[in-house]
Short mmCIF file of C-alpha atoms in Angstrom, two decimals:
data_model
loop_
_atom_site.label_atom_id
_atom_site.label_comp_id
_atom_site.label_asym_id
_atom_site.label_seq_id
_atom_site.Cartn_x
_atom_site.Cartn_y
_atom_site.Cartn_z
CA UNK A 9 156.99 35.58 76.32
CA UNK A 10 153.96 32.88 75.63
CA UNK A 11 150.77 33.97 74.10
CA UNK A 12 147.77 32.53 74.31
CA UNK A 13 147.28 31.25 70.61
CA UNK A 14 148.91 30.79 67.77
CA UNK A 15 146.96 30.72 64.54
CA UNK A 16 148.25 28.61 61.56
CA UNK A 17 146.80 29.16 58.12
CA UNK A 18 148.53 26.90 55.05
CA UNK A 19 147.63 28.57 52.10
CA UNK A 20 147.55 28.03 48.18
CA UNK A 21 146.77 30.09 45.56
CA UNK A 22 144.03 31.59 48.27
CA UNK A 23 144.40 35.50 47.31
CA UNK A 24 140.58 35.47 46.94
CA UNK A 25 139.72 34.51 50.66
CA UNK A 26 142.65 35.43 52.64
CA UNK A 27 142.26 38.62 53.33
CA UNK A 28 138.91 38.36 54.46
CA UNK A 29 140.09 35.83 56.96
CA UNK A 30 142.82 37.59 58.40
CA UNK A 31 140.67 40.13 59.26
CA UNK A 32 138.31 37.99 61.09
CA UNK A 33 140.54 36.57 62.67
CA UNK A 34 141.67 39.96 64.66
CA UNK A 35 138.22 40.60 65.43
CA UNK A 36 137.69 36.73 67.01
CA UNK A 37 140.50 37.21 69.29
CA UNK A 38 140.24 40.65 71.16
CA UNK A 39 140.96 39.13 74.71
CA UNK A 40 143.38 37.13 74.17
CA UNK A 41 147.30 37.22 72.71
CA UNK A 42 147.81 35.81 69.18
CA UNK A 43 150.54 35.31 66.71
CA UNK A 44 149.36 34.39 63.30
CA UNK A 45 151.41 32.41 60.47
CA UNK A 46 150.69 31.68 57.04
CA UNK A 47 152.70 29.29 55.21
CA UNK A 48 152.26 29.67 51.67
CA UNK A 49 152.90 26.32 49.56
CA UNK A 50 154.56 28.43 46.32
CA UNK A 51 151.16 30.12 45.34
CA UNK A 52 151.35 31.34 41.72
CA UNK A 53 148.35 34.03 42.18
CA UNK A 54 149.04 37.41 44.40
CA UNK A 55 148.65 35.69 47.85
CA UNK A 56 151.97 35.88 49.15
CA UNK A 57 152.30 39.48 47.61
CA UNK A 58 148.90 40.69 49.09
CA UNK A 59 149.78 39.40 52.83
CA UNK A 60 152.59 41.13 52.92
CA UNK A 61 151.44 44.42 51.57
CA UNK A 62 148.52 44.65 53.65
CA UNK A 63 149.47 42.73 57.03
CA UNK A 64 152.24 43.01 58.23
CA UNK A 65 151.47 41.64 61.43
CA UNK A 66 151.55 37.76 59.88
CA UNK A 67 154.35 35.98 60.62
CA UNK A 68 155.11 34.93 57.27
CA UNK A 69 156.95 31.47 55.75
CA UNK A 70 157.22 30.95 51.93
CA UNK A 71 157.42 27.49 51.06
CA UNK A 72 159.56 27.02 47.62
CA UNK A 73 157.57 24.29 46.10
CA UNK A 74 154.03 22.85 47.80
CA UNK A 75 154.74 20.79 50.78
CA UNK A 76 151.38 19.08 51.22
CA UNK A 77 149.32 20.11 54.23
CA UNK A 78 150.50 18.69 57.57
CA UNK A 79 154.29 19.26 56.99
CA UNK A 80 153.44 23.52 56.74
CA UNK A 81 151.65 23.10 59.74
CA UNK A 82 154.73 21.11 61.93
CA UNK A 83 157.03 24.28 60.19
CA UNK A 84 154.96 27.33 62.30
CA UNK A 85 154.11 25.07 65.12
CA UNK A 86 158.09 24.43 65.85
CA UNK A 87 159.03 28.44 65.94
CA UNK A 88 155.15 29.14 67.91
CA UNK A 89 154.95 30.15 71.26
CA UNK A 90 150.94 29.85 72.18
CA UNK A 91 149.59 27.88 74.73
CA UNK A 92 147.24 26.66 72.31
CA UNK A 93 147.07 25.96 68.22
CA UNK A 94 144.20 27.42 66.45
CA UNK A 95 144.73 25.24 62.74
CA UNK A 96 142.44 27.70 60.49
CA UNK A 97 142.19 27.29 56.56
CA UNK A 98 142.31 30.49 54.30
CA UNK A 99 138.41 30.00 53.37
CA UNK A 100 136.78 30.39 56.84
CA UNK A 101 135.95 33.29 58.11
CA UNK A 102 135.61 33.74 61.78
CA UNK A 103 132.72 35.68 64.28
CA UNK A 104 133.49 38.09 66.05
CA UNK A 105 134.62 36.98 69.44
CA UNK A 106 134.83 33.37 68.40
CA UNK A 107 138.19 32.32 68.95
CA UNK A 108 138.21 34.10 72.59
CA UNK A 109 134.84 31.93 73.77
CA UNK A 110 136.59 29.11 72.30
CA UNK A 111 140.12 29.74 74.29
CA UNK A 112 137.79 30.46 77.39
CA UNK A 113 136.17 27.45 77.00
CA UNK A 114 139.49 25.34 76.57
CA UNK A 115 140.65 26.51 79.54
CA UNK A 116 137.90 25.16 81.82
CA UNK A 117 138.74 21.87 80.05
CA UNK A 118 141.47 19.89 80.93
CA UNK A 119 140.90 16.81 79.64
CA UNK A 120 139.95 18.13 75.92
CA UNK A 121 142.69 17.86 73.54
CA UNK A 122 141.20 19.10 70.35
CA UNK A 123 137.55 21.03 70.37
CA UNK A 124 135.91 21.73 66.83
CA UNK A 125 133.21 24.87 66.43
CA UNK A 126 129.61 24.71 64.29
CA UNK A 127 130.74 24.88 60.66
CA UNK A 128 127.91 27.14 58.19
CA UNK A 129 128.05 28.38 54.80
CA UNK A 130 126.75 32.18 54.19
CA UNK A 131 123.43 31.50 55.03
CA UNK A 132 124.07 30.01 58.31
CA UNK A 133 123.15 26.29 57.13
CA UNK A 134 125.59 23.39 58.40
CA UNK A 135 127.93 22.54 56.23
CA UNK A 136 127.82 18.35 56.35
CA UNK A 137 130.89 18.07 54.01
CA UNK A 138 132.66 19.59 57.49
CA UNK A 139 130.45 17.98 60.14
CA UNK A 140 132.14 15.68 62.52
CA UNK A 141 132.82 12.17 61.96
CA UNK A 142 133.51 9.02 63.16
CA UNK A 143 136.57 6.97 62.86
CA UNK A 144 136.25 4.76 59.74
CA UNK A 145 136.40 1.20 59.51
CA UNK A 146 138.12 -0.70 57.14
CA UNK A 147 134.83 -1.86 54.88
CA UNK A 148 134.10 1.84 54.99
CA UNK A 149 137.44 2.79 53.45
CA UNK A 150 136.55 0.22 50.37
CA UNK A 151 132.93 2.02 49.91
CA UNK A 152 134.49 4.86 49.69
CA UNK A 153 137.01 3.71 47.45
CA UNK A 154 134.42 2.45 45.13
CA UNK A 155 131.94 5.09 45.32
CA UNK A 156 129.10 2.71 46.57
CA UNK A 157 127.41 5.29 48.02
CA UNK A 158 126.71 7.08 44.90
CA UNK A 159 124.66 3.95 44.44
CA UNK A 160 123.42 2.97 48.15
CA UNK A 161 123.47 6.45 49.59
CA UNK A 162 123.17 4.63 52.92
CA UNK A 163 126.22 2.78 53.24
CA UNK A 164 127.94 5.56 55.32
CA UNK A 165 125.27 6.77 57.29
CA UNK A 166 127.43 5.67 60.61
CA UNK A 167 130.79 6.91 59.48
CA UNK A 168 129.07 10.71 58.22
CA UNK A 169 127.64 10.60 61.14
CA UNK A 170 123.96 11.43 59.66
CA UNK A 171 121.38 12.48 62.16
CA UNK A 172 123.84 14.23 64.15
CA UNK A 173 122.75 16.51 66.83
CA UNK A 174 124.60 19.95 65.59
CA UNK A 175 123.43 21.79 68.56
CA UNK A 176 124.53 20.06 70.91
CA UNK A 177 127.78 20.35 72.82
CA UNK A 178 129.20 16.45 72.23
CA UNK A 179 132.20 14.21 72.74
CA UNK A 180 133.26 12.31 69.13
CA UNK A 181 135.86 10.63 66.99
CA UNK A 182 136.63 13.63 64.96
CA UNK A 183 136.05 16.73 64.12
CA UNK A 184 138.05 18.68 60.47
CA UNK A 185 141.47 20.13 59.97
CA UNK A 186 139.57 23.20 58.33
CA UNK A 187 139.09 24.35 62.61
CA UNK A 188 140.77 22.60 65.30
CA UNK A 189 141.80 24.45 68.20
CA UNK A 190 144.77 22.12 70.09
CA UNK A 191 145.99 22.07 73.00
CA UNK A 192 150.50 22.50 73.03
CA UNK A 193 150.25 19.20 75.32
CA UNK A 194 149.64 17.11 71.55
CA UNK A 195 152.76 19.15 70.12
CA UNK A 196 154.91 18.54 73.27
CA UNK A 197 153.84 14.88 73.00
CA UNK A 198 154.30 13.68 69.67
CA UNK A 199 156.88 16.48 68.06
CA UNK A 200 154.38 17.04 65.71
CA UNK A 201 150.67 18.64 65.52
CA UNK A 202 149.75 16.51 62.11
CA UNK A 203 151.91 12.91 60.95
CA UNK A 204 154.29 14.15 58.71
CA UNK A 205 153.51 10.70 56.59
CA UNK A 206 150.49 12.33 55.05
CA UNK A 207 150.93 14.56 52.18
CA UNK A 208 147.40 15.61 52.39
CA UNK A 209 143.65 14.23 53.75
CA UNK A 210 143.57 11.78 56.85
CA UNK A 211 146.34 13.79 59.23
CA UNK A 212 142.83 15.52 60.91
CA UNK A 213 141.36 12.09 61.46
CA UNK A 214 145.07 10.91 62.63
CA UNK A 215 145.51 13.33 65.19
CA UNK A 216 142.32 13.04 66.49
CA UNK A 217 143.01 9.05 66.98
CA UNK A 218 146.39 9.77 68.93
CA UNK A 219 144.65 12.47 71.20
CA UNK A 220 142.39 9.79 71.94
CA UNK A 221 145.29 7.61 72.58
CA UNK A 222 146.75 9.82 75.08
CA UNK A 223 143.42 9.72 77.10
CA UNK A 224 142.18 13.45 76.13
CA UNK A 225 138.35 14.11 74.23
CA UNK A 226 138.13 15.50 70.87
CA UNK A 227 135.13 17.85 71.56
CA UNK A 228 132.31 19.31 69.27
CA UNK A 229 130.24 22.43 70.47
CA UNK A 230 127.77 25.20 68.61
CA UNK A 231 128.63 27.87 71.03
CA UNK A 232 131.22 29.05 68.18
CA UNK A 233 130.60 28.94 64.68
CA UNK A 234 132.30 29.70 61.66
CA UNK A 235 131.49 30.31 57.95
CA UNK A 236 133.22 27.44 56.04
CA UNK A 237 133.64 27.95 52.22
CA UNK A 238 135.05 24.29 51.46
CA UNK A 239 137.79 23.93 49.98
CA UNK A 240 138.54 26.60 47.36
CA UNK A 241 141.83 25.65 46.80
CA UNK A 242 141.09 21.82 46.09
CA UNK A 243 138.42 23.13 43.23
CA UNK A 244 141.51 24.49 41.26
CA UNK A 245 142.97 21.02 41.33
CA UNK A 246 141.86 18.51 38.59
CA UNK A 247 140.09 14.89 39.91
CA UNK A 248 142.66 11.94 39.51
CA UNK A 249 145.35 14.98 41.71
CA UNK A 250 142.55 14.39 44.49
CA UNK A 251 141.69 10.59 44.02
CA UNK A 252 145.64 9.45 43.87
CA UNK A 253 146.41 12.31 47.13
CA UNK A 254 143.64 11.18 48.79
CA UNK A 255 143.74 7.10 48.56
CA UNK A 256 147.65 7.02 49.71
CA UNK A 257 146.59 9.06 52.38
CA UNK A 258 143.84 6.47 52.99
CA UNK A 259 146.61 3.79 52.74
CA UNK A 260 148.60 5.80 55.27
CA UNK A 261 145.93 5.74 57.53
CA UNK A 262 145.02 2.21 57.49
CA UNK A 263 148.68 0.52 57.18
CA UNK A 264 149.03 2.98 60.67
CA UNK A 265 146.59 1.94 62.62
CA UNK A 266 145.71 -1.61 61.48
CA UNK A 267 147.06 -5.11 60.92
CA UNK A 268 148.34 -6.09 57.51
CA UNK A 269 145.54 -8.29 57.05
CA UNK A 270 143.02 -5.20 57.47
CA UNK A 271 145.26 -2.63 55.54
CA UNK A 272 145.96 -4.89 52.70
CA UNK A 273 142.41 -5.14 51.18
CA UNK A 274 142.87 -0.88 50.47
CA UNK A 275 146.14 -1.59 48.70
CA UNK A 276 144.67 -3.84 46.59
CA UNK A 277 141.41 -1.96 45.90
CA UNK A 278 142.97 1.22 45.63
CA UNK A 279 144.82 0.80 42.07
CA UNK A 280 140.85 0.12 40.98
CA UNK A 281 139.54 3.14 42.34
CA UNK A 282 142.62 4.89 40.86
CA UNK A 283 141.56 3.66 37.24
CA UNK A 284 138.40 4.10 37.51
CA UNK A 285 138.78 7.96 38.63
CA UNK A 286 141.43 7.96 35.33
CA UNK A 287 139.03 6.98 33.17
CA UNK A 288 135.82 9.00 34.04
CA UNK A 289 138.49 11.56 33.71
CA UNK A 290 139.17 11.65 30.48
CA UNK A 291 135.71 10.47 29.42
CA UNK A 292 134.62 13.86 30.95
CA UNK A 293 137.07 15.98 29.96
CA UNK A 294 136.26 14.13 26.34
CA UNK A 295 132.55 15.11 26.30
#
């Protein structure tokens, strides 16, 4: 039998938030049917351990080494049965009612593909490292490459998005992999919900560009929102891990959707930005 939603959670090493957003997540969806999966990418703390000791209800996959992010997510998506994906990191932690306003919503909305809720820390201030953004362009990719805008904090003013209306209901480019809710038409489409080219960074951006492609809107709207802690798993991982995961994801990207004679200038500045992350590195880790 369908269900509504399926909820897909790819965790590592997240014992400390997990639980907390399991729970949430039963009190978000009350109307509606859910199945929820975690996919755990060989977590060395007690997070496998503690999901299956105290909810049994998750429909659990152990991966046997880490598989990245977007390939855990195609793995529950090909054995799910909801009408919709609800892609949900282990460090958010959900309202009550949330996810049903959200499925409610989808359903008056035929032409969204992908809808993104209000993202807040604790205090209930937006959280601009998760805010919507716009589809980057090529120059953009080198700024960011180069960290120019620790320099001209400017420079990326139209790509962040800054000034951005966050209450405000709001058609954009994208909006982050932390909280997408998807409609099963992008599954049945492409075979996939993220590219299984990217290891990790960029698939949320990518999938946003090929809903786009297929004619639907990638929607933004306050009436749900969501208490993001950022990325606690990524703060266990050490710099140059991020820079060198993150810039071949950017080279993924761009070598995807652009002609060699746009993708090219990342592969050549991207060995720079890789050095230059090596070295303040170790002069860091020195001091």
């Amino acid at each position: 039998m369908d269900i509504d939603v399926s909820i897909i959670t790819v965790t590592w090493n997240s014992a400390e938030k997990i639980s907390d957003q399991i729970s949430s997540v039963r009190l978000a969806c009350k109307k509606y049917t859910f199945e929820h999966f975690i996919i755990d990418n060989a977590s060395t703390d007690d997070t496998v351990s503690l999901v299956k000791k105290d909810f049994p209800h998750i429909q659990l996959i152990e991966n046997k080494k880490n598989m990245g992010f977007g390939h855990p997510h195609n793995q529950a998506v090909a054995v799910s049965r909801g009408r919709y994906f609800l892609l949900l990191n282990p460090d958010m932690r959900l309202t009550p009612g949330g996810i049903d306003v959200l499925v409610a919503w989808m359903d008056k909305k035929n032409d969204v593909g992908i809808v993104g809720p209000k993202l807040v820390d604790l205090d209930g201030a937006i959280v601009k490292d998760a805010a919507p953004r716009r589809f980057p362009r090529v120059w953009e990719h080198i700024a960011l490459l180069l960290g120019f805008a620790r320099v001209f904090p400017r420079v990326l003013d139209s790509y962040l998005m800054n000034g951005f209306d966050f209450d405000k209901e709001q058609e954009v480019d994208s909006v982050r992999g932390s909280f997408m809710l998807m409609r099963r038409t992008v599954y049945n489409t492409l075979g996939w919900v993220f590219d299984p080219r990217y290891f990790i960074w960029y698939e949320d951006v990518d999938i946003c560009r090929e809903v786009k492609k297929m004619g639907m809107k990638i929607v933004y709207t306050p009436i749900v929102s969501c208490v993001d802690y950022v990325g606690q798993s990524f703060k266990k991982r050490e710099g140059f891990w991020k820079k060198k995961h993150f810039t071949q994801s950017m080279l993924t990207y761009t070598k995807k959707w652009y002609p060699w004679y746009v993708w090219m200038w990342v592969a050549l500045v991207r060995p720079v930005s890789l050095s230059l992350s090596f070295v303040f590195g170790k002069v860091v880790r020195n001091k």
